[in-house]
Coordinates of N, CA and C and ligand atoms in Angstrom, one line a residue:
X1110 N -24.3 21.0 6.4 CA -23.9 19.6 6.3 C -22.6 19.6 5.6
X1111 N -22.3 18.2 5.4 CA -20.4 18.2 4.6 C -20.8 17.2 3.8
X1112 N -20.0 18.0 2.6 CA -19.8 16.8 1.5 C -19.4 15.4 1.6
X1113 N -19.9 14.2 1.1 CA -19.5 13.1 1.4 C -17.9 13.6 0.1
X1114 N -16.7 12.4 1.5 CA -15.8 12.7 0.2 C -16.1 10.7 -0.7
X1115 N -14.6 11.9 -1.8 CA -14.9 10.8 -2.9 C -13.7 9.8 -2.3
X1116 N -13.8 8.6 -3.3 CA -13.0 7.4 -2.8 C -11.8 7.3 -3.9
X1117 N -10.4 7.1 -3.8 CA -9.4 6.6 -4.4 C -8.6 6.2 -4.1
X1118 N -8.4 5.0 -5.4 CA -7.8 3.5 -5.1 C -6.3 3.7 -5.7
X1119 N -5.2 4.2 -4.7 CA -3.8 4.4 -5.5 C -3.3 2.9 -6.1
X1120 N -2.5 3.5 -6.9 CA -1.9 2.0 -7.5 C -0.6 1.6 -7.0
X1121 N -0.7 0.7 -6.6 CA 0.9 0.3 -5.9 C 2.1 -0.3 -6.4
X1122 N 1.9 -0.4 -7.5 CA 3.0 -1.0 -8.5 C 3.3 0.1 -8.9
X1123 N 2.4 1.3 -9.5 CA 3.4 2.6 -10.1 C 3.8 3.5 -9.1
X1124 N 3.6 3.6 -7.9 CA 3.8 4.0 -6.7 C 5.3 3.4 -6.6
X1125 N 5.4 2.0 -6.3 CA 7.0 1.8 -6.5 C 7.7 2.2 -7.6
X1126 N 7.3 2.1 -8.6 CA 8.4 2.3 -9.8 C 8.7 3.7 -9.7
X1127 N 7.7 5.0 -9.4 CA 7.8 6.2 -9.0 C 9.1 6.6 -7.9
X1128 N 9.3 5.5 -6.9 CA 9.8 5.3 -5.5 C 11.6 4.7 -6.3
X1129 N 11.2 4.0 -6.8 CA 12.4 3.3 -7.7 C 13.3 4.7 -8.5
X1130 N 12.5 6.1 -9.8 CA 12.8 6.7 -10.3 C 13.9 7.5 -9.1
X1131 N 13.0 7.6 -8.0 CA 13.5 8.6 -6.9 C 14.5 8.4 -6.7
X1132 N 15.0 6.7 -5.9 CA 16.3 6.7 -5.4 C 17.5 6.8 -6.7
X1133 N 16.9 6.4 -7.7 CA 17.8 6.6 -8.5 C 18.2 8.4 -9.4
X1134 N 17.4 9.2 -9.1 CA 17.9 10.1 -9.4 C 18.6 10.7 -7.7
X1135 N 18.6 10.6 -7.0 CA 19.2 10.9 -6.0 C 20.5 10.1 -6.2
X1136 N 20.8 9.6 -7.1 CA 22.3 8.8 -7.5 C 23.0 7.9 -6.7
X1137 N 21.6 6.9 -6.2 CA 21.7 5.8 -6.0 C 21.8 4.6 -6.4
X1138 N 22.3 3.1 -6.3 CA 21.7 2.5 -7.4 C 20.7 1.5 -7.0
X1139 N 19.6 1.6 -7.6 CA 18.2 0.8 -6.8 C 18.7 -0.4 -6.7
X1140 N 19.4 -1.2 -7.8 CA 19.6 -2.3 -7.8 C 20.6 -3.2 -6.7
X1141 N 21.0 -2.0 -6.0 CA 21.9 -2.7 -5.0 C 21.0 -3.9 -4.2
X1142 N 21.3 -4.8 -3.1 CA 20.9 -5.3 -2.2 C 20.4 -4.6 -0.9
X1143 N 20.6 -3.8 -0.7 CA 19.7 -3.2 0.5 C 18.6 -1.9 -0.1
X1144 N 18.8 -1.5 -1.3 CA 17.7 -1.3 -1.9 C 16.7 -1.7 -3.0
X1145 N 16.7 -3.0 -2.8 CA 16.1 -3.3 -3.9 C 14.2 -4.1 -3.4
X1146 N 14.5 -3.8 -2.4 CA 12.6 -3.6 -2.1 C 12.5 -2.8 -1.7
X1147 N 13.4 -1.8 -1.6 CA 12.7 -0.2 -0.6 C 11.6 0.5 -1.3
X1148 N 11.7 0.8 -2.5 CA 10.4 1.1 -3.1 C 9.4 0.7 -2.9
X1149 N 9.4 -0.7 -3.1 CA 8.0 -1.1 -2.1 C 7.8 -1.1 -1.0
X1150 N 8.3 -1.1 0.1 CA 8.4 -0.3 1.1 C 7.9 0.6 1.5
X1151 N 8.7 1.5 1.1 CA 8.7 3.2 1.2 C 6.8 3.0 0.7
X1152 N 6.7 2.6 -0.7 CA 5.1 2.7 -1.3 C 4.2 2.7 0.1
X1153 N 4.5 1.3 0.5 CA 3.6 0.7 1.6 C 3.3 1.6 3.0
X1154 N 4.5 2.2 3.4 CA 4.5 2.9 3.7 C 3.8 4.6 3.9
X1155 N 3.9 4.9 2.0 CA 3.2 6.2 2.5 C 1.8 5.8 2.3
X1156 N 1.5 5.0 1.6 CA -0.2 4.5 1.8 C -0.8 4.3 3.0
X1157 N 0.2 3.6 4.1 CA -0.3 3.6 5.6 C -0.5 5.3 6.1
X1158 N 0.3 5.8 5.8 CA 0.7 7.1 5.9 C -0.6 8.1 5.2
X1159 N -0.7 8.0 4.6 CA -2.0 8.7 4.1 C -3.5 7.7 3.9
X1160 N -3.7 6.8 4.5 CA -4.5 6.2 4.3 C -5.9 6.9 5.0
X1161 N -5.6 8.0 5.6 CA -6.9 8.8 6.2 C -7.3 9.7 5.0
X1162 N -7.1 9.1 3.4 CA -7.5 9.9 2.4 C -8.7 8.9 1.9
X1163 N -8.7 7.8 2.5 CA -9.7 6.7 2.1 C -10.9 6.4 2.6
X1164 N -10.8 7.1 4.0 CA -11.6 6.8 5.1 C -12.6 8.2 5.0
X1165 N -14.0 7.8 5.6 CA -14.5 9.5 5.6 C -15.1 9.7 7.3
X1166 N -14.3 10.5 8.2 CA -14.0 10.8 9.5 C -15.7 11.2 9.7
X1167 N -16.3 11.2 8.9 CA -18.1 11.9 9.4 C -18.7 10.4 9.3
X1168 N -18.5 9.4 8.6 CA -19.1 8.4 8.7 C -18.8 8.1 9.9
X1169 N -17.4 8.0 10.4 CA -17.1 7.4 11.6 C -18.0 7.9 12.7
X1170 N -18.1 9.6 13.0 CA -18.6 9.6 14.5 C -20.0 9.4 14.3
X1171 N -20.5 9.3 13.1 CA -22.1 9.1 12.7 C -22.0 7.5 13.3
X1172 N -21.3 6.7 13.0 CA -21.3 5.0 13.2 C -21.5 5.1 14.8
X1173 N -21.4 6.2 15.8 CA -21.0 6.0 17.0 C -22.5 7.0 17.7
X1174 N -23.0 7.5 17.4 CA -23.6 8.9 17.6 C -24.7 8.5 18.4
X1175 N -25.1 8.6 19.4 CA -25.9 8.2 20.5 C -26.7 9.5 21.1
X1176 N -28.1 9.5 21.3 CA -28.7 10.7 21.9 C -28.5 10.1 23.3
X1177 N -27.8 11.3 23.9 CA -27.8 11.5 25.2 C -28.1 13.0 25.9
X1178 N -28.6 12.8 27.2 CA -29.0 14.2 28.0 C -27.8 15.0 28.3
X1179 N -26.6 14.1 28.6 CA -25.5 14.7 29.1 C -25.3 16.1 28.2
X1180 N -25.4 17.1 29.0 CA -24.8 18.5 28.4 C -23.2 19.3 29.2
X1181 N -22.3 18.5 29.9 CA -21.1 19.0 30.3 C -20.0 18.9 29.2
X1182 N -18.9 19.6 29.7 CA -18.1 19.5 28.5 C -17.2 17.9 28.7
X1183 N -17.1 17.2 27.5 CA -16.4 16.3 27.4 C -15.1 16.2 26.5
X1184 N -14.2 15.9 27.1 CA -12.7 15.9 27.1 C -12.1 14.6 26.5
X1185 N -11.3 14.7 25.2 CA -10.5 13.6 24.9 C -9.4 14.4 24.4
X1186 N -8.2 14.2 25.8 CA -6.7 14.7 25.8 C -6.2 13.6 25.3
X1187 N -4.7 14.2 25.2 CA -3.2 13.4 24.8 C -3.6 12.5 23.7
X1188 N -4.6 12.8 22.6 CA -4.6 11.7 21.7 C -3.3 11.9 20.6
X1189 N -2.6 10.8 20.5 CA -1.1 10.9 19.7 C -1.8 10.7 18.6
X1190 N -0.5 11.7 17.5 CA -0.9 11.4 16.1 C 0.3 11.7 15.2
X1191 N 0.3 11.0 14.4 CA 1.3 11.4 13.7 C 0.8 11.9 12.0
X1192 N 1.5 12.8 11.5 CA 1.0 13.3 10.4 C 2.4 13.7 9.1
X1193 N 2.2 13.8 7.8 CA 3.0 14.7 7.2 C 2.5 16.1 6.7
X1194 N 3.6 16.6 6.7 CA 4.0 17.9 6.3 C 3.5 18.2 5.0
X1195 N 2.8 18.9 4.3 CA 2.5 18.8 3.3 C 3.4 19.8 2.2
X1196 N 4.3 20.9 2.9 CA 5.2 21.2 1.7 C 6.3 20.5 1.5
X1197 N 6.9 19.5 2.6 CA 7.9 18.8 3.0 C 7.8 17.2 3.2
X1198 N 6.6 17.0 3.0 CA 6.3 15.4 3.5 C 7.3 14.6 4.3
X1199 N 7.5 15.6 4.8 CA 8.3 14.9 6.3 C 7.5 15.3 7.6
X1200 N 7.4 14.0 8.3 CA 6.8 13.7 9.5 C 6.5 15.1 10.6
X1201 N 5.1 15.2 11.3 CA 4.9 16.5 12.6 C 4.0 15.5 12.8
X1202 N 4.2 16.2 14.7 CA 3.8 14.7 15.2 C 3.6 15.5 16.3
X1203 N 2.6 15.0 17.6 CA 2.3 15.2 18.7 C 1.2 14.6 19.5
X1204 N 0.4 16.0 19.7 CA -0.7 15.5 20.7 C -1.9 16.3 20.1
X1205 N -3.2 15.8 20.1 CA -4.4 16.7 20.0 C -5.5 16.2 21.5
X1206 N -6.0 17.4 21.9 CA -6.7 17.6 22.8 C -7.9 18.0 22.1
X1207 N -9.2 17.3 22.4 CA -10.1 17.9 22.0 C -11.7 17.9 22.9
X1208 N -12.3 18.8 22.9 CA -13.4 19.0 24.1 C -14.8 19.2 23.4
X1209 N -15.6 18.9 23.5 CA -16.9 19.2 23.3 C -18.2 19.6 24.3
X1210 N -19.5 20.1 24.0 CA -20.4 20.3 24.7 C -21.6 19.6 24.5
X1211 N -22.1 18.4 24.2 CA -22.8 17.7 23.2 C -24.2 18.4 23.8
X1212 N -25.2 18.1 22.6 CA -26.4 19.1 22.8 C -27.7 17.9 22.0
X1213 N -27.5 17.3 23.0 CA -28.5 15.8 22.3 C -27.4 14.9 21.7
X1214 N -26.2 14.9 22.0 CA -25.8 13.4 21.2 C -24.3 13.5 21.8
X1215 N -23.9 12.3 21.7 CA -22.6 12.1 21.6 C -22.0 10.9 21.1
X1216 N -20.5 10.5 20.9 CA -20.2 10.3 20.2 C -19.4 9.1 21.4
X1217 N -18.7 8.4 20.8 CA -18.0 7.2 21.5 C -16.7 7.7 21.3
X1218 N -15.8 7.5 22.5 CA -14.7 8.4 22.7 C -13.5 7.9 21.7
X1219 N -13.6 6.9 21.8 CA -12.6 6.1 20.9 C -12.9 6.9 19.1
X1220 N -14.0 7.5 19.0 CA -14.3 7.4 17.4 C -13.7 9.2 17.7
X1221 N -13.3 9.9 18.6 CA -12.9 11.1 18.5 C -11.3 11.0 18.0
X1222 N -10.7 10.0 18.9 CA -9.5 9.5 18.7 C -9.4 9.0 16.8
X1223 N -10.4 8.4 16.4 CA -9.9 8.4 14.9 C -10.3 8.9 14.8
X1224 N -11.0 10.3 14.5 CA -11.1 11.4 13.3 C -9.9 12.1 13.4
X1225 N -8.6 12.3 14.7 CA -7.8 13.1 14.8 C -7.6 11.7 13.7
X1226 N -7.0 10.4 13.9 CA -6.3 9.9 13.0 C -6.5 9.9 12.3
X1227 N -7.5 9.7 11.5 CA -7.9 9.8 9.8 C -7.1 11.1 8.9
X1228 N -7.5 12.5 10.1 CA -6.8 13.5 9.3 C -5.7 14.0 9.5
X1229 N -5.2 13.3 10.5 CA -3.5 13.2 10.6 C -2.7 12.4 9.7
X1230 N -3.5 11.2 8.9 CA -3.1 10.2 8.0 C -3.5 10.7 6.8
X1231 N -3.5 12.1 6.3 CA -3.2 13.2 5.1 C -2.0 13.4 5.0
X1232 N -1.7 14.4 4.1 CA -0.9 15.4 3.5 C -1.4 16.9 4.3
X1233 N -0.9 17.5 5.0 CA -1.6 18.1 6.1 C -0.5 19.5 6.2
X1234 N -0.9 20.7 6.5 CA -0.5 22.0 7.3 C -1.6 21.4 8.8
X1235 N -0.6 22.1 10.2 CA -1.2 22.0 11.2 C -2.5 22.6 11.4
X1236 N -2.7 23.7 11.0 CA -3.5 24.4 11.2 C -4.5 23.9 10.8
X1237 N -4.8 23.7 9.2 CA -5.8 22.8 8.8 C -6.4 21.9 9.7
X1238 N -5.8 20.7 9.6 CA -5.8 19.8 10.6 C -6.9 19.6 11.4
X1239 N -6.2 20.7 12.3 CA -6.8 21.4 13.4 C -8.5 22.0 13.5
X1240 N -8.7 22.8 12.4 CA -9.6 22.9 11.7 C -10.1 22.0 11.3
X1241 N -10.1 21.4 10.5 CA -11.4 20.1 10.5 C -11.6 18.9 11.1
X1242 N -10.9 19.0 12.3 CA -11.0 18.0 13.3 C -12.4 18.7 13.7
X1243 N -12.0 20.0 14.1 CA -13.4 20.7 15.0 C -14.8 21.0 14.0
X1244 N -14.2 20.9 12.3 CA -15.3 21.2 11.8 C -16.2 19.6 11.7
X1245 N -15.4 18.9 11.5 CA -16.1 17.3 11.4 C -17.0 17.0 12.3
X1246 N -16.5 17.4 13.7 CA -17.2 17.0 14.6 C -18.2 18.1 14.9
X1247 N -18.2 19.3 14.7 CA -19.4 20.5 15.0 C -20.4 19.9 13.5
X1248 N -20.0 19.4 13.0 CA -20.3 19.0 11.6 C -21.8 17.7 11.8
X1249 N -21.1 17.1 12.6 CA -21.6 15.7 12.5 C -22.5 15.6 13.8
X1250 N -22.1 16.2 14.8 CA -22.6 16.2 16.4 C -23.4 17.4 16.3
X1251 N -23.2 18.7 15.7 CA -24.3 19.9 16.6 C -23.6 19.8 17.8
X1252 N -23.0 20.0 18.3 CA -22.7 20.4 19.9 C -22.7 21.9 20.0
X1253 N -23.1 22.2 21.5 CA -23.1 23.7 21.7 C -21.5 24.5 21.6
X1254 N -20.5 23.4 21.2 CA -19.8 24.1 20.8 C -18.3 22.9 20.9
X1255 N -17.1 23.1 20.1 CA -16.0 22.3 20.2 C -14.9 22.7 20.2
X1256 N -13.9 22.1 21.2 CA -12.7 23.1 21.0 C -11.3 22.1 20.4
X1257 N -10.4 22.4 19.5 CA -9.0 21.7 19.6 C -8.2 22.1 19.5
X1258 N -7.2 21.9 20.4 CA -5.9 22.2 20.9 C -5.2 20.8 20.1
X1259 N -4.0 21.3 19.4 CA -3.1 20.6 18.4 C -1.3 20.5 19.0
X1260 N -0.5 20.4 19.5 CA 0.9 20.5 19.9 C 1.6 19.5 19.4
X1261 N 2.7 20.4 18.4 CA 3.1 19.6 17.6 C 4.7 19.6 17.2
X1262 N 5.6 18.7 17.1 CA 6.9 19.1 16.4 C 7.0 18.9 15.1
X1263 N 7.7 19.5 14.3 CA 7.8 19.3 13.2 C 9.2 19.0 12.6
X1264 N 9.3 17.9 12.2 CA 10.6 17.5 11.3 C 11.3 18.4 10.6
X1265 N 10.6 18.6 9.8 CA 11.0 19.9 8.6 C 11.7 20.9 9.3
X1266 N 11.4 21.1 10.2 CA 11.8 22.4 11.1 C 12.9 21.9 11.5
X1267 N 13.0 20.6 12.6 CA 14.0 20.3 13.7 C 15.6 19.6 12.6
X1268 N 15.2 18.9 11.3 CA 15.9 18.0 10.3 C 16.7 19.1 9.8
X1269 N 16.0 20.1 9.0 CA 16.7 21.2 8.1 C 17.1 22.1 9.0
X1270 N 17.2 22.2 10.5 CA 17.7 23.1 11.2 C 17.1 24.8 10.7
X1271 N 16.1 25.4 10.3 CA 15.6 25.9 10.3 C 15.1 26.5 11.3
X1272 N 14.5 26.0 12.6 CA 14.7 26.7 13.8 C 14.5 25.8 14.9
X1273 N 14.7 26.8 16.1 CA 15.2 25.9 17.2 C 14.9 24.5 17.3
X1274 N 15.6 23.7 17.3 CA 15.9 22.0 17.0 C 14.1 21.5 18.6
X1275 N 13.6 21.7 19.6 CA 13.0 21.8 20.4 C 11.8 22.4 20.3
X1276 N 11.4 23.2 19.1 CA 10.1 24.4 19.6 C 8.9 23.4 19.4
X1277 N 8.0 23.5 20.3 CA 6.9 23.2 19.5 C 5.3 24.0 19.1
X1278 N 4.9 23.7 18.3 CA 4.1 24.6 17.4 C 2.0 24.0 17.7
X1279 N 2.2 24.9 18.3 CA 0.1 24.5 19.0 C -0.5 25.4 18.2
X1280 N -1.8 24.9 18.1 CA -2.6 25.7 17.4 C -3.9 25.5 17.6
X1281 N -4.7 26.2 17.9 CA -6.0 25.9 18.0 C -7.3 26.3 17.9
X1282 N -8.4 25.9 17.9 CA -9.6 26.2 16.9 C -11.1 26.3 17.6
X1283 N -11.8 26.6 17.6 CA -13.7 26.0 18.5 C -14.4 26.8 18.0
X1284 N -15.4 26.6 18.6 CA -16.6 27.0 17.9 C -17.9 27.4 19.1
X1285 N -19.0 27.7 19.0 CA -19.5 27.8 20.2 C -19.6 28.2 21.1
X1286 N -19.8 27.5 21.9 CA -19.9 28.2 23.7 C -18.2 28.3 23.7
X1287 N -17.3 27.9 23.1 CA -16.0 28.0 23.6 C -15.4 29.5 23.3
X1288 N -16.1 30.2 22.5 CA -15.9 31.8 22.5 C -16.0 32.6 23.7
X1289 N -16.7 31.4 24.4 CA -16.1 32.2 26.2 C -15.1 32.3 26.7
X1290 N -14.2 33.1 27.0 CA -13.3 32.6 27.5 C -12.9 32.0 28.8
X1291 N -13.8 31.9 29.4 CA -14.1 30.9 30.7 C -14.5 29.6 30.2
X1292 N -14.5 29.3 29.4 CA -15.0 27.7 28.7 C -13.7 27.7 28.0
X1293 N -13.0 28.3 27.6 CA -11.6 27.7 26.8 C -10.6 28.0 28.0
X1294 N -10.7 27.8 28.9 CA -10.1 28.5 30.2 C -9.7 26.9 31.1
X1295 N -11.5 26.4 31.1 CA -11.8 25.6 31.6 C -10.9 24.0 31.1
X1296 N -11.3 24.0 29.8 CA -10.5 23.3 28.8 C -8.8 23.3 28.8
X1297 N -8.5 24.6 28.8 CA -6.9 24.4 28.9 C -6.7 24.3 30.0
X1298 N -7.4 24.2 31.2 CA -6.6 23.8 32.6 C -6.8 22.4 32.7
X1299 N -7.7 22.0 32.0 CA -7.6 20.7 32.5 C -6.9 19.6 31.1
X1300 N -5.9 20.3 30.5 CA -5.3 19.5 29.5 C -3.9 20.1 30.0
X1301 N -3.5 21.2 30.9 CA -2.4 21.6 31.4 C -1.5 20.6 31.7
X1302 N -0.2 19.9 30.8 CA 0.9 19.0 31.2 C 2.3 19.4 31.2
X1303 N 3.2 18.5 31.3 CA 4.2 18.7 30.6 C 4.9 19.0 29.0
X1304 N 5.8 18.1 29.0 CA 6.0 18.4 27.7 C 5.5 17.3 26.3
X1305 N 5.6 17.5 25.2 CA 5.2 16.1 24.8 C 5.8 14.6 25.0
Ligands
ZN1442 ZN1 7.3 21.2 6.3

């Protein structure tokens, strides 16, 4: 089973003044007119931005979780997400594909779509990510098995020119029956697209 997580309430007033110290040591002057609410802003901002630190992604497909016979694999592609960087807190962003085999239950498709959000709305490495999207849900469902495919660009990479301005960075994770490779075979042909 998974730990319930804990709950915390950031503070949004030292959050701006934090946001305020910033622009001004970057040798700005906060007080100008075009920056003189960006702190609050920017705050508001990264609270939207991490606000999947508040939420707990196992409640959610629990709130949805339905005993059903259906035992085929079920497919939720192209779900968009946007996430930060967690050595760079600058923006990686793409697509997550995710497949399951439900084994007595399933889940409402829409609530697959927020668990990618919830932990895309961290402080995040991809890989991670990736990883407890599939552990949440092997977590919460028991399915005979789950797979997720992650494709992603990264800011940090394409901003600081670091490497090719275009690459993007997939990664992926299951559990299960998807140790077949005729079952993760099956999965990536039918998530086979273009580009993001
Ligand atoms: Zn980074």
């Amino acid at each position: 089973m998974f730990e319930k997580e804990k709950n915390y309430s950031p503070n949004l007033e030292e959050l701006k003044s934090h946001y305020r110290s910033v622009i001004t040591l970057l040798g700005e002057d906060a007080d100008r007119e075009g920056l003189l609410k960006t702190p609050e802003r920017v705050a508001k901002a990264m609270l939207n931005l991490t606000h999947g630190y508040r939420v707990d992604p196992h409640e959610v497909l629990l709130s949805a979780k339905f005993k059903e016979e259906y035992s085929q694999m079920v497919i939720v592609k192209d779900i968009d997400f946007f996430s930060l960087c967690e050595h760079h807190m600058l923006p990686f962003y793409g697509k997550a594909h995710v497949a399951y085999i439900p084994n007595g239950y399933i889940t409402g498709l829409s609530k697959i779509a927020r668990v990618v959000d919830i932990f895309s709305h961290r402080l995040q490495v991809q890989e991670r990510m990736t990883l407890q999207i599939k552990q949440c849900i092997q977590d919460t469902l028991n399915p005979l098995g789950v797979m997720v495919v992650v494709e992603a660009k990264h800011m940090c990479m394409q901003m600081r020119g670091v490497e090719k301005q275009n690459s993007i960075t997939t990664t992926s994770d299951f559990t299960g029956a998807f140790n077949q490779a005729k079952t993760r075979e099956e999965f990536m042909n039918l998530i086979q697209h273009g580009s993001l």
